[in-house]
Coordinates of C-alpha atoms in Angstrom, one line a residue:
Chain A
M1 CA 88.7 130.1 179.6
K2 CA 92.1 128.3 179.5
V3 CA 91.8 127.5 183.2
A4 CA 88.4 126.0 182.7
V5 CA 89.7 123.7 180.0
L6 CA 92.7 122.7 182.1
Q7 CA 90.4 121.8 185.0
R8 CA 88.1 119.8 182.8
T9 CA 91.1 117.8 181.4
K10 CA 92.2 117.1 184.9
Y11 CA 88.7 116.0 185.9
I12 CA 88.5 113.7 182.8
T13 CA 91.9 112.1 183.6
L14 CA 90.7 111.4 187.2
V15 CA 87.5 109.8 185.9
Y16 CA 89.5 107.7 183.5
T17 CA 91.9 106.5 186.1
A18 CA 89.2 105.6 188.6
W19 CA 87.2 103.8 185.9
W20 CA 90.2 101.5 184.9
M21 CA 91.3 100.9 188.5
A22 CA 87.7 99.7 189.2
W23 CA 88.2 97.1 186.6
A24 CA 91.9 96.3 187.3
V25 CA 91.3 95.4 191.0
P26 CA 88.7 92.6 190.5
Q27 CA 90.7 91.2 187.5
A28 CA 93.9 91.0 189.6
Y29 CA 92.0 89.3 192.4
A30 CA 90.4 86.8 190.0
I31 CA 93.9 85.9 188.6
Y32 CA 95.3 85.6 192.2
K33 CA 92.5 83.2 193.1
S34 CA 93.3 81.1 190.1
G35 CA 96.6 80.3 191.7
Y36 CA 99.1 82.9 190.5
T37 CA 101.2 85.2 192.5
W38 CA 100.1 88.8 193.4
A39 CA 102.9 90.1 191.2
D40 CA 101.7 88.2 188.1
A41 CA 98.1 89.0 188.8
L42 CA 98.8 92.8 189.2
T43 CA 101.0 92.9 186.2
D44 CA 98.4 91.2 184.1
A45 CA 95.6 93.5 185.3
A46 CA 97.8 96.6 184.7
I47 CA 98.8 95.5 181.2
T48 CA 95.2 94.5 180.2
Q49 CA 93.5 97.6 181.5
G50 CA 96.4 99.9 180.5
T51 CA 96.2 98.6 176.9
L52 CA 92.4 98.9 176.9
A53 CA 92.6 102.4 178.4
T54 CA 95.0 103.5 175.7
F55 CA 92.9 102.2 172.9
A56 CA 89.7 103.6 174.4
Y57 CA 91.4 107.0 174.7
I58 CA 92.5 106.9 171.0
L59 CA 89.0 105.9 170.0
N60 CA 87.3 108.6 172.1
R61 CA 89.7 111.2 170.7
S62 CA 88.7 110.2 167.2
W63 CA 85.1 111.4 167.9
Q64 CA 86.4 114.9 167.3
Y65 CA 86.9 113.9 163.6
Y66 CA 84.0 111.5 163.1
R67 CA 80.8 111.8 165.1
P68 CA 78.3 108.9 164.7
S69 CA 74.7 109.9 165.2
P70 CA 72.9 108.2 168.1
A71 CA 70.9 106.3 165.4
N72 CA 73.9 104.3 164.3
S73 CA 75.3 103.4 167.7
A74 CA 75.5 99.8 166.5
Y75 CA 78.6 100.9 164.7
I76 CA 80.1 102.0 168.0
V77 CA 79.5 98.6 169.5
I78 CA 80.9 96.7 166.5
G79 CA 83.9 99.1 166.2
S80 CA 84.6 98.7 169.9
F81 CA 84.7 94.9 169.7
M82 CA 87.0 95.1 166.7
V83 CA 89.4 97.4 168.5
A84 CA 89.1 95.2 171.6
A85 CA 90.2 92.2 169.5
V86 CA 93.2 94.1 168.3
S87 CA 94.0 95.2 171.8
V88 CA 93.9 91.6 173.1
V89 CA 96.6 90.7 170.6
V90 CA 98.7 93.5 171.9
Q91 CA 97.9 92.5 175.5
K92 CA 99.1 89.0 174.8
E93 CA 102.4 90.2 173.3
L94 CA 103.0 92.6 176.2
L95 CA 102.2 89.9 178.8
A96 CA 104.7 87.5 177.1
V97 CA 107.4 90.2 177.5
F98 CA 106.6 91.0 181.2
I99 CA 105.5 87.7 182.8
H100 CA 107.9 84.8 182.6
T101 CA 106.0 82.4 185.0
A102 CA 105.8 78.9 183.6
G103 CA 102.4 78.0 182.0
Y104 CA 101.2 81.6 182.1
L105 CA 101.1 81.8 178.3
E106 CA 98.8 78.7 178.2
F107 CA 96.7 80.4 180.9
I108 CA 96.3 83.4 178.7
D109 CA 95.4 81.3 175.7
R110 CA 92.8 79.4 177.7
T111 CA 91.2 82.7 178.9
L112 CA 91.5 84.4 175.5
I113 CA 87.9 84.3 174.5
F114 CA 86.9 85.5 177.9
R115 CA 89.5 88.3 177.7
T116 CA 88.3 89.3 174.2
L117 CA 84.6 89.5 175.3
F118 CA 85.5 91.3 178.4
S119 CA 87.7 93.8 176.6
G120 CA 85.0 94.4 173.9
L121 CA 82.3 95.0 176.5
V122 CA 84.4 97.4 178.5
M123 CA 85.5 99.2 175.4
A124 CA 82.0 99.5 174.1
L125 CA 80.9 101.0 177.5
V126 CA 83.6 103.5 177.6
V127 CA 83.3 104.6 174.0
M128 CA 79.5 104.8 174.4
A129 CA 79.9 107.0 177.4
G130 CA 82.4 109.2 175.4
A131 CA 80.1 109.5 172.5
L132 CA 77.2 110.4 174.7
W133 CA 79.2 113.0 176.5
M134 CA 80.2 114.6 173.2
Y135 CA 76.6 114.5 172.0
W136 CA 75.4 116.1 175.2
R137 CA 78.1 118.8 175.0
D138 CA 77.1 119.6 171.4
Q139 CA 73.5 119.9 172.5
Q140 CA 74.5 122.2 175.3
Q141 CA 76.5 124.4 172.9
N142 CA 73.6 124.5 170.5
V143 CA 71.2 125.6 173.1
Q144 CA 73.6 128.3 174.3
Q145 CA 74.1 129.6 170.8
K146 CA 70.5 129.6 170.0
L147 CA 69.8 131.6 173.1
E148 CA 72.5 134.1 172.4
A149 CA 71.4 134.5 168.8
E150 CA 67.8 135.1 169.9
Q151 CA 68.8 137.7 172.4
L152 CA 71.0 139.5 169.8
F153 CA 68.2 139.4 167.3
K154 CA 65.7 140.8 169.8
Q155 CA 68.0 143.7 170.7
A156 CA 68.8 144.5 167.1
E157 CA 65.2 144.3 166.0
L158 CA 64.0 146.5 168.9
S159 CA 66.5 149.2 168.3
T160 CA 65.8 149.3 164.6
L161 CA 62.1 149.5 165.2
R162 CA 62.7 152.4 167.5
L163 CA 65.0 154.2 165.1
Q164 CA 62.5 153.8 162.3
L165 CA 60.0 155.7 164.4
Q166 CA 62.1 158.8 165.0
P167 CA 63.4 160.7 161.9
H168 CA 60.3 162.4 160.7
F169 CA 59.4 163.6 164.2
L170 CA 63.0 164.7 164.9
F171 CA 63.5 166.7 161.7
N172 CA 60.2 168.4 161.9
S173 CA 60.8 169.4 165.5
L174 CA 64.2 170.8 164.6
N175 CA 62.5 172.8 161.9
S176 CA 60.1 174.2 164.4
I177 CA 62.9 175.2 166.7
S178 CA 64.6 176.9 163.7
A179 CA 61.4 178.9 163.2
L180 CA 61.1 179.8 166.9
V181 CA 64.7 181.0 167.2
G182 CA 63.8 184.0 165.2
S183 CA 60.5 185.0 166.7
Q184 CA 60.4 183.4 170.2
P185 CA 63.9 182.5 171.4
D186 CA 62.6 181.5 174.9
K187 CA 60.2 179.1 173.4
A188 CA 62.9 177.7 171.2
R189 CA 65.1 177.1 174.2
Q190 CA 62.3 175.4 176.0
M191 CA 61.6 173.1 173.0
I192 CA 65.3 172.2 172.8
E193 CA 65.1 171.1 176.4
Q194 CA 62.0 169.1 175.8
L195 CA 63.5 167.5 172.7
S196 CA 66.7 166.7 174.6
D197 CA 64.8 165.1 177.5
F198 CA 62.7 163.1 175.1
L199 CA 65.8 161.8 173.2
R200 CA 67.5 161.0 176.4
G201 CA 64.5 159.0 177.5
S202 CA 64.5 157.2 174.2
L203 CA 68.2 156.3 174.5
R204 CA 67.7 155.1 178.1
G205 CA 65.1 152.8 176.9
E206 CA 67.7 150.9 174.9
G207 CA 69.2 149.5 178.2
Q208 CA 66.2 148.2 180.0
S209 CA 63.1 146.5 178.6
L210 CA 60.6 147.3 181.4
N211 CA 59.7 150.6 182.9
T212 CA 57.0 151.8 185.3
F213 CA 53.9 153.1 183.8
R214 CA 54.5 156.4 185.6
D215 CA 57.8 157.0 183.9
E216 CA 56.4 156.0 180.5
L217 CA 53.6 158.5 180.9
Q218 CA 56.2 161.2 181.7
H219 CA 58.1 160.3 178.6
L220 CA 54.9 160.4 176.6
Q221 CA 54.1 163.8 178.0
L222 CA 57.4 165.2 176.6
Y223 CA 56.5 163.8 173.2
L224 CA 53.1 165.3 173.3
D225 CA 54.4 168.7 174.5
I226 CA 56.7 168.8 171.4
E227 CA 53.8 167.8 169.1
K228 CA 51.7 170.6 170.7
V229 CA 54.4 173.1 169.8
R230 CA 54.3 171.8 166.2
F231 CA 50.6 171.7 165.8
G232 CA 49.5 174.3 168.3
H233 CA 45.9 174.4 169.6
R234 CA 44.9 171.6 167.2
L235 CA 46.0 168.9 169.6
Q236 CA 44.2 168.2 172.9
V237 CA 45.2 165.2 175.1
T238 CA 43.5 163.8 178.2
I239 CA 45.2 161.1 180.2
N240 CA 43.2 159.1 182.8
C241 CA 45.5 157.0 185.0
P242 CA 44.2 155.6 188.4
P243 CA 46.9 155.6 191.1
D244 CA 47.0 151.8 191.2
C245 CA 48.3 151.7 187.7
E246 CA 51.3 154.1 188.2
G247 CA 53.6 151.5 189.6
L248 CA 52.8 148.7 187.1
L249 CA 55.4 147.7 184.5
I250 CA 55.3 148.3 180.8
P251 CA 57.9 147.7 178.0
S252 CA 59.7 150.9 177.6
L253 CA 58.8 153.1 174.7
L254 CA 55.8 151.0 173.8
L255 CA 53.2 153.7 174.2
Q256 CA 55.0 156.3 172.2
P257 CA 54.5 154.6 168.8
I258 CA 50.8 154.0 169.7
M259 CA 50.5 157.7 170.4
E260 CA 52.4 158.4 167.2
N261 CA 49.9 156.2 165.4
A262 CA 46.9 158.0 167.0
I263 CA 48.4 161.3 166.1
K264 CA 49.1 160.2 162.6
H265 CA 45.4 159.2 162.0
G266 CA 43.9 161.9 164.2
L267 CA 46.1 164.9 163.6
Y268 CA 47.9 164.2 160.3
N269 CA 44.8 162.9 158.5
T270 CA 42.2 165.4 159.6
T271 CA 42.2 169.2 159.3
G272 CA 40.4 170.4 162.4
A273 CA 41.1 170.2 166.2
V274 CA 41.9 166.8 167.5
E275 CA 41.3 165.3 171.0
L276 CA 43.1 162.2 172.1
T277 CA 42.3 160.2 175.2
V278 CA 44.5 157.7 177.1
N279 CA 42.8 155.4 179.6
A280 CA 44.7 153.1 181.9
Q281 CA 43.1 150.3 184.0
K282 CA 44.3 147.4 186.1
V283 CA 42.5 144.3 185.1
A284 CA 43.4 141.1 187.0
H285 CA 47.1 140.6 186.4
E286 CA 47.3 142.9 183.4
L287 CA 47.8 146.6 182.8
K288 CA 45.3 147.7 180.1
V289 CA 46.0 150.9 178.3
S290 CA 43.8 152.2 175.5
V291 CA 44.4 155.2 173.3
Q292 CA 41.4 156.8 171.5
N293 CA 41.7 159.1 168.6
P294 CA 39.2 160.5 166.1
F295 CA 39.7 159.5 162.5
D296 CA 38.1 160.1 159.1
P297 CA 36.7 156.8 157.7
S298 CA 36.3 158.4 154.3
A299 CA 40.0 159.0 154.1
P300 CA 41.7 155.9 152.8
L301 CA 44.7 154.8 154.7
R302 CA 48.0 156.0 153.5
S303 CA 50.7 153.5 152.7
G304 CA 52.9 152.6 155.6
T305 CA 50.3 153.6 158.3
G306 CA 50.3 150.0 159.5
F307 CA 53.9 150.1 160.5
G308 CA 53.5 151.6 164.0
L309 CA 51.0 148.9 165.1
S310 CA 52.6 145.9 163.5
S311 CA 55.9 146.8 165.2
I312 CA 54.1 146.9 168.6
Q313 CA 52.6 143.6 167.9
R314 CA 56.0 142.2 167.0
R315 CA 57.6 143.6 170.2
L316 CA 54.8 142.3 172.4
Y317 CA 55.3 138.9 170.8
L318 CA 59.0 138.9 171.3
L319 CA 58.6 139.9 175.0
Y320 CA 55.6 137.8 176.0
S321 CA 55.2 135.2 173.3
R322 CA 51.6 136.2 172.9
N323 CA 49.7 137.5 169.9
D324 CA 46.6 138.7 171.7
L325 CA 48.0 141.7 173.5
L326 CA 47.3 144.3 170.9
L327 CA 43.7 145.2 170.0
T328 CA 42.2 147.8 167.7
Q329 CA 38.6 148.8 167.5
Q330 CA 37.0 151.1 165.1
A331 CA 33.6 152.7 165.7
E332 CA 32.3 155.4 163.4
N333 CA 34.7 158.3 163.9
T334 CA 36.9 156.9 166.7
F335 CA 39.7 154.5 166.6
I336 CA 40.8 152.7 169.8
T337 CA 44.1 151.0 170.2
T338 CA 44.3 148.8 173.4
V339 CA 47.4 147.0 174.7
K340 CA 47.4 144.5 177.6
I341 CA 50.7 144.2 179.5
P342 CA 50.9 141.0 181.7
Q343 CA 52.4 141.7 185.1
A344 CA 54.8 139.1 186.4
Chain B
M1 CA 55.9 191.4 142.5
I2 CA 56.5 187.7 143.1
R3 CA 53.4 186.0 144.4
V4 CA 54.0 183.1 146.7
V5 CA 51.8 180.4 148.3
L6 CA 52.9 178.5 151.4
I7 CA 51.4 175.0 152.0
D8 CA 52.4 173.2 155.2
D9 CA 50.4 171.7 158.0
E10 CA 52.7 173.1 160.6
P11 CA 52.3 176.8 161.4
L12 CA 55.9 177.2 162.6
A13 CA 57.2 175.7 159.3
R14 CA 55.3 178.3 157.3
Q15 CA 56.5 181.0 159.7
L16 CA 60.1 180.1 159.0
V17 CA 59.6 180.2 155.2
R18 CA 57.8 183.6 155.6
E19 CA 60.7 184.9 157.7
Y20 CA 63.3 183.8 155.1
L21 CA 61.2 185.3 152.4
S22 CA 60.9 188.7 154.2
A23 CA 64.5 189.4 153.1
V24 CA 63.3 189.6 149.5
A25 CA 61.5 192.9 149.0
E26 CA 59.4 192.0 145.9
V27 CA 57.9 188.8 147.4
Q28 CA 54.3 188.8 148.5
V29 CA 52.9 185.8 150.4
V30 CA 49.4 185.7 149.0
A31 CA 48.2 182.6 150.9
E32 CA 49.1 180.2 153.7
C33 CA 47.5 176.8 153.6
N34 CA 47.2 174.0 156.2
D35 CA 46.6 171.2 153.7
G36 CA 46.3 170.2 150.1
Y37 CA 42.7 171.1 149.7
E38 CA 43.3 174.7 150.8
G39 CA 46.3 174.7 148.6
L40 CA 44.3 173.8 145.5
K41 CA 41.9 176.6 146.2
A42 CA 44.7 179.1 146.8
I43 CA 46.6 178.1 143.7
A44 CA 43.4 178.4 141.6
A45 CA 42.5 181.8 143.1
H46 CA 45.9 183.4 143.0
S47 CA 47.9 181.5 140.3
P48 CA 51.1 182.1 142.2
D49 CA 54.6 182.4 140.7
L50 CA 56.1 180.0 143.2
V51 CA 54.7 177.5 145.8
F52 CA 56.5 176.1 148.8
L53 CA 55.0 172.7 149.4
D54 CA 55.3 170.2 152.2
V55 CA 54.9 166.6 151.2
Q56 CA 53.3 164.9 154.2
M57 CA 50.1 166.6 155.0
P58 CA 46.6 165.6 156.1
K59 CA 44.3 163.9 153.6
I60 CA 46.2 164.3 150.4
S61 CA 50.0 164.6 150.1
G62 CA 51.8 167.5 148.4
F63 CA 52.5 165.2 145.4
E64 CA 48.8 164.2 145.0
M65 CA 47.8 167.8 145.2
L66 CA 50.1 168.8 142.4
E67 CA 48.8 166.0 140.3
L68 CA 45.3 167.5 140.4
L69 CA 46.4 170.7 138.8
D70 CA 46.3 171.0 135.0
T71 CA 49.1 173.5 135.0
P72 CA 51.1 173.2 138.2
P73 CA 53.0 176.2 139.3
P74 CA 56.7 176.0 139.9
V75 CA 57.2 174.2 143.3
I76 CA 59.9 174.1 145.9
F77 CA 59.3 171.1 148.2
T78 CA 60.0 171.5 151.9
T79 CA 60.0 168.2 153.7
A80 CA 61.6 166.4 156.6
F81 CA 62.2 162.9 155.4
D82 CA 61.1 161.6 152.1
E83 CA 64.2 160.4 150.3
Y84 CA 62.5 158.0 147.9
A85 CA 59.8 160.4 146.9
L86 CA 62.4 163.2 146.5
K87 CA 64.4 161.1 144.1
A88 CA 61.4 160.6 142.0
F89 CA 60.5 164.2 142.0
E90 CA 63.9 165.8 141.7
A91 CA 63.5 166.2 138.0
S92 CA 60.1 168.0 138.1
A93 CA 60.5 170.3 141.0
V94 CA 62.5 173.6 141.0
D95 CA 64.3 172.4 144.1
Y96 CA 63.7 170.6 147.4
L97 CA 64.6 171.7 150.9
L98 CA 65.2 169.1 153.6
K99 CA 63.9 170.4 157.0
P100 CA 65.5 172.0 158.9
F101 CA 67.2 174.1 156.2
S102 CA 69.4 177.1 156.5
K103 CA 68.7 180.5 155.1
D104 CA 71.6 180.1 152.7
R105 CA 70.2 176.9 151.4
F106 CA 66.8 178.4 151.1
M107 CA 68.0 181.4 149.1
K108 CA 69.9 179.1 146.8
A109 CA 66.6 177.3 146.0
F110 CA 64.9 180.7 145.6
D111 CA 67.7 181.9 143.2
K112 CA 67.4 178.7 141.2
W113 CA 63.7 179.5 140.7
R114 CA 64.6 183.1 139.7
Q115 CA 67.0 181.8 137.0
Q116 CA 64.8 179.1 135.5
G117 CA 61.4 179.3 137.2
S118 CA 59.5 180.8 134.3
T119 CA 60.6 178.0 131.9
L120 CA 59.5 175.4 134.4
R121 CA 55.9 176.5 134.6
G122 CA 53.7 173.7 133.5
A123 CA 56.5 171.3 132.9
A124 CA 56.0 169.6 136.2
A125 CA 52.8 167.7 135.6
P126 CA 53.6 164.9 133.1
Q127 CA 56.5 163.3 134.9
L128 CA 54.8 163.2 138.3
S129 CA 54.1 159.9 139.9
P130 CA 53.1 160.0 143.5
P131 CA 54.5 157.1 145.5
E132 CA 51.0 156.6 147.0
E133 CA 49.7 155.8 143.5
A134 CA 50.2 152.1 143.9
Q135 CA 47.6 152.3 146.7
R136 CA 45.3 155.0 145.7
I137 CA 44.4 157.4 142.9
V138 CA 43.3 160.9 143.6
V139 CA 40.9 162.3 141.0
K140 CA 38.8 165.4 140.6
K141 CA 35.1 165.2 139.8
G142 CA 33.6 168.6 139.3
Q143 CA 34.6 170.6 142.4
N144 CA 35.2 167.5 144.5
I145 CA 38.4 165.6 145.1
V146 CA 37.8 161.9 145.3
I147 CA 40.4 159.4 146.6
V148 CA 40.0 156.0 145.0
P149 CA 41.7 153.1 146.7
V150 CA 43.3 151.0 144.0
A151 CA 41.5 147.8 145.2
E152 CA 38.2 149.5 144.3
V153 CA 39.2 150.1 140.7
H154 CA 37.4 147.7 138.3
Y155 CA 39.4 148.4 135.2
L156 CA 41.1 151.2 133.3
E157 CA 40.2 152.1 129.8
A158 CA 42.2 154.2 127.3
Y159 CA 40.3 157.2 126.2
D160 CA 42.1 159.6 123.8
D161 CA 44.6 161.5 125.9
Y162 CA 42.9 160.3 129.1
V163 CA 42.4 157.2 131.1
K164 CA 38.9 156.2 132.3
I165 CA 39.1 154.8 135.8
H166 CA 36.0 152.6 136.2
T167 CA 34.7 151.9 139.7
H168 CA 31.3 150.9 141.1
E169 CA 30.5 154.6 141.3
G170 CA 31.1 155.1 137.6
F171 CA 34.2 156.4 136.0
F172 CA 36.7 159.1 136.6
L173 CA 39.0 160.7 134.0
K174 CA 42.6 161.2 134.5
K175 CA 45.1 162.7 132.1
K176 CA 47.5 159.9 132.0
T177 CA 48.6 157.1 129.7
M178 CA 47.7 153.4 130.0
G179 CA 51.5 152.7 130.0
H180 CA 51.8 154.8 133.1
Y181 CA 49.3 152.9 135.1
E182 CA 50.6 149.6 133.8
R183 CA 53.9 150.6 135.2
V184 CA 52.7 152.0 138.5
L185 CA 49.9 149.7 139.6
P186 CA 50.8 146.4 141.2
A187 CA 51.5 143.9 138.4
Q188 CA 50.0 140.9 140.2
Q189 CA 46.7 142.7 140.5
F190 CA 46.4 144.6 137.2
V191 CA 46.8 142.9 133.9
R192 CA 46.9 144.6 130.5
V193 CA 44.3 142.4 128.8
H194 CA 43.9 144.5 125.7
R195 CA 45.6 147.6 124.2
S196 CA 42.7 149.6 125.7
Y197 CA 42.1 147.8 128.9
L198 CA 43.9 147.3 132.2
L199 CA 41.9 144.8 134.3
N200 CA 41.9 144.4 138.1
I201 CA 41.9 140.6 138.2
S202 CA 40.0 140.4 141.5
Q203 CA 37.0 141.7 139.5
L204 CA 37.1 138.9 137.0
T205 CA 34.4 136.2 137.3
R206 CA 34.6 134.3 134.1
I207 CA 36.4 134.1 130.8
E208 CA 34.1 133.4 127.9
P209 CA 34.9 132.2 124.4
A210 CA 33.8 134.6 121.6
A211 CA 33.8 134.3 117.9
K212 CA 36.9 132.6 116.2
D213 CA 39.5 132.2 118.9
N214 CA 38.6 135.4 120.7
H215 CA 37.8 135.6 124.4
L216 CA 35.8 138.0 126.6
A217 CA 36.4 138.7 130.3
L218 CA 33.2 138.9 132.4
L219 CA 33.5 141.2 135.4
K220 CA 31.5 141.0 138.7
S221 CA 29.8 144.2 137.6
G222 CA 28.5 142.4 134.5
V223 CA 30.7 144.3 132.1
R224 CA 32.4 142.3 129.3
L225 CA 35.8 143.3 128.2
P226 CA 37.5 142.0 125.0
L227 CA 40.8 140.1 125.4
S228 CA 43.5 140.5 122.8
E229 CA 45.5 137.4 122.0
S230 CA 48.6 138.6 124.0
G231 CA 46.3 140.0 126.7
F232 CA 44.6 136.6 127.1
A233 CA 48.1 135.0 127.4
R234 CA 49.1 137.6 130.1
L235 CA 45.8 137.0 132.0
R236 CA 46.3 133.2 131.9
A237 CA 49.8 133.7 133.2
A238 CA 48.6 136.0 136.0
L239 CA 45.9 133.5 137.0
G240 CA 48.4 130.6 136.9
M241 CA 46.5 128.8 134.1

């Protein structure tokens, strides 16, 4: 960081020097052509441009404390001319000290208006450039900050959304294991493994945002296996995935809350056996996945049931900036949730 | 003999409670139920001494099931994650067990019931207030259980010790107070327009003047409700008039 600042300071110094040299050389030449010695001409040019450079430098530094908006750039011009006028007075005093050629003071007086205008113009240009540069740097910083903030927000939001989905499932599963330990220790051990694999999968999801559909289905299977242990024969799941869908990409852990939602309506809200169907399809440049579950239209929705789906909608929006990727259909006794995942 | 009913939608969860209970010789599990409906039947049939009750179950929650009983039996809740609800119910339940729970913790709850269970019988009902109640009200009509979404309620009417819940299908009786519903139902939707009436303002079509400074509210169903002076003021405030 420090090195970068140092290099930038060096760079700025170089630009400054080059800029003032570019003005000093023609000025010296003009004075020489007016009939003065090279020594006088160079001294004059050095003093003039040196004074201007010093004043400009001070003015530019002051932008750190006061930043005019681009709208009142007129102030910059007026301010520059005022500073230039002051600098011309200083120039004259300095020239009187360093150049003793007869008639040179009169020459200065004759060219005073020209010198003032010239100084003002150059000063305005430099100060404008400085202000613009500062403005541009600010913009750049703003953009950078906004990007970072957005990224952080996304990460935080996604992990909270995921966390919110877990506890109920987790504690009930642990309770099932506790029950199995007494009666069927082997099955208990198997469920511990499944639960571990499932949790590992959920944690891995924190790191990467996209996963292949194949891997997501595997993760989903673990979740379903655990739910099957909890609810026994009541839960039946059919997954239809054509081979050309397996390699397609999908946001990690997106399907699980959809499944959770289907189970919540299908399994938690009815009392008989429940069959869930997952259908995958490649349509143009999109992966289309629909989850179908039975539901009881006479049972009013319980509070909070909308959470699963609204979080998916939010996630899809954050990732793809589109609001039309989640679709729900309701026909008599079935509820279908469809997500479309654009493939890059 | 201690007669126990287990109500939980997960077979393994019931199995665990059964296993823990097997250590107590005088306990007899008289029924295992998958949901609140079965639970209601079992409680009516066996009038158990103690019920182990899950909260999140299909159709109606454990809280809603309890509310439908005139004299609820002593209850120990077994639930995975329901902190808010548990806080609200702490006072009225014998105890609550957070899944997964140890045998020691389980026996503690059981002993607590042994010490004070008999005095708790029947005491549970009045304080209960299911967290779902802001969205729906569960009522009993004859043998049927009806779940009424709050949005479908036209108005509530005080009726002795009961509240009449008026809907397009007629009214249901519920042994509650008007004050209770005024507190529980969403305040921006339900306005106490009269000592005896709590009105769902989405049902209102017109306010009519009646004799000397009095007003009547005309509902979509054609019913007219009297507005008290303070009730009229509250209604005006709720409508932003």
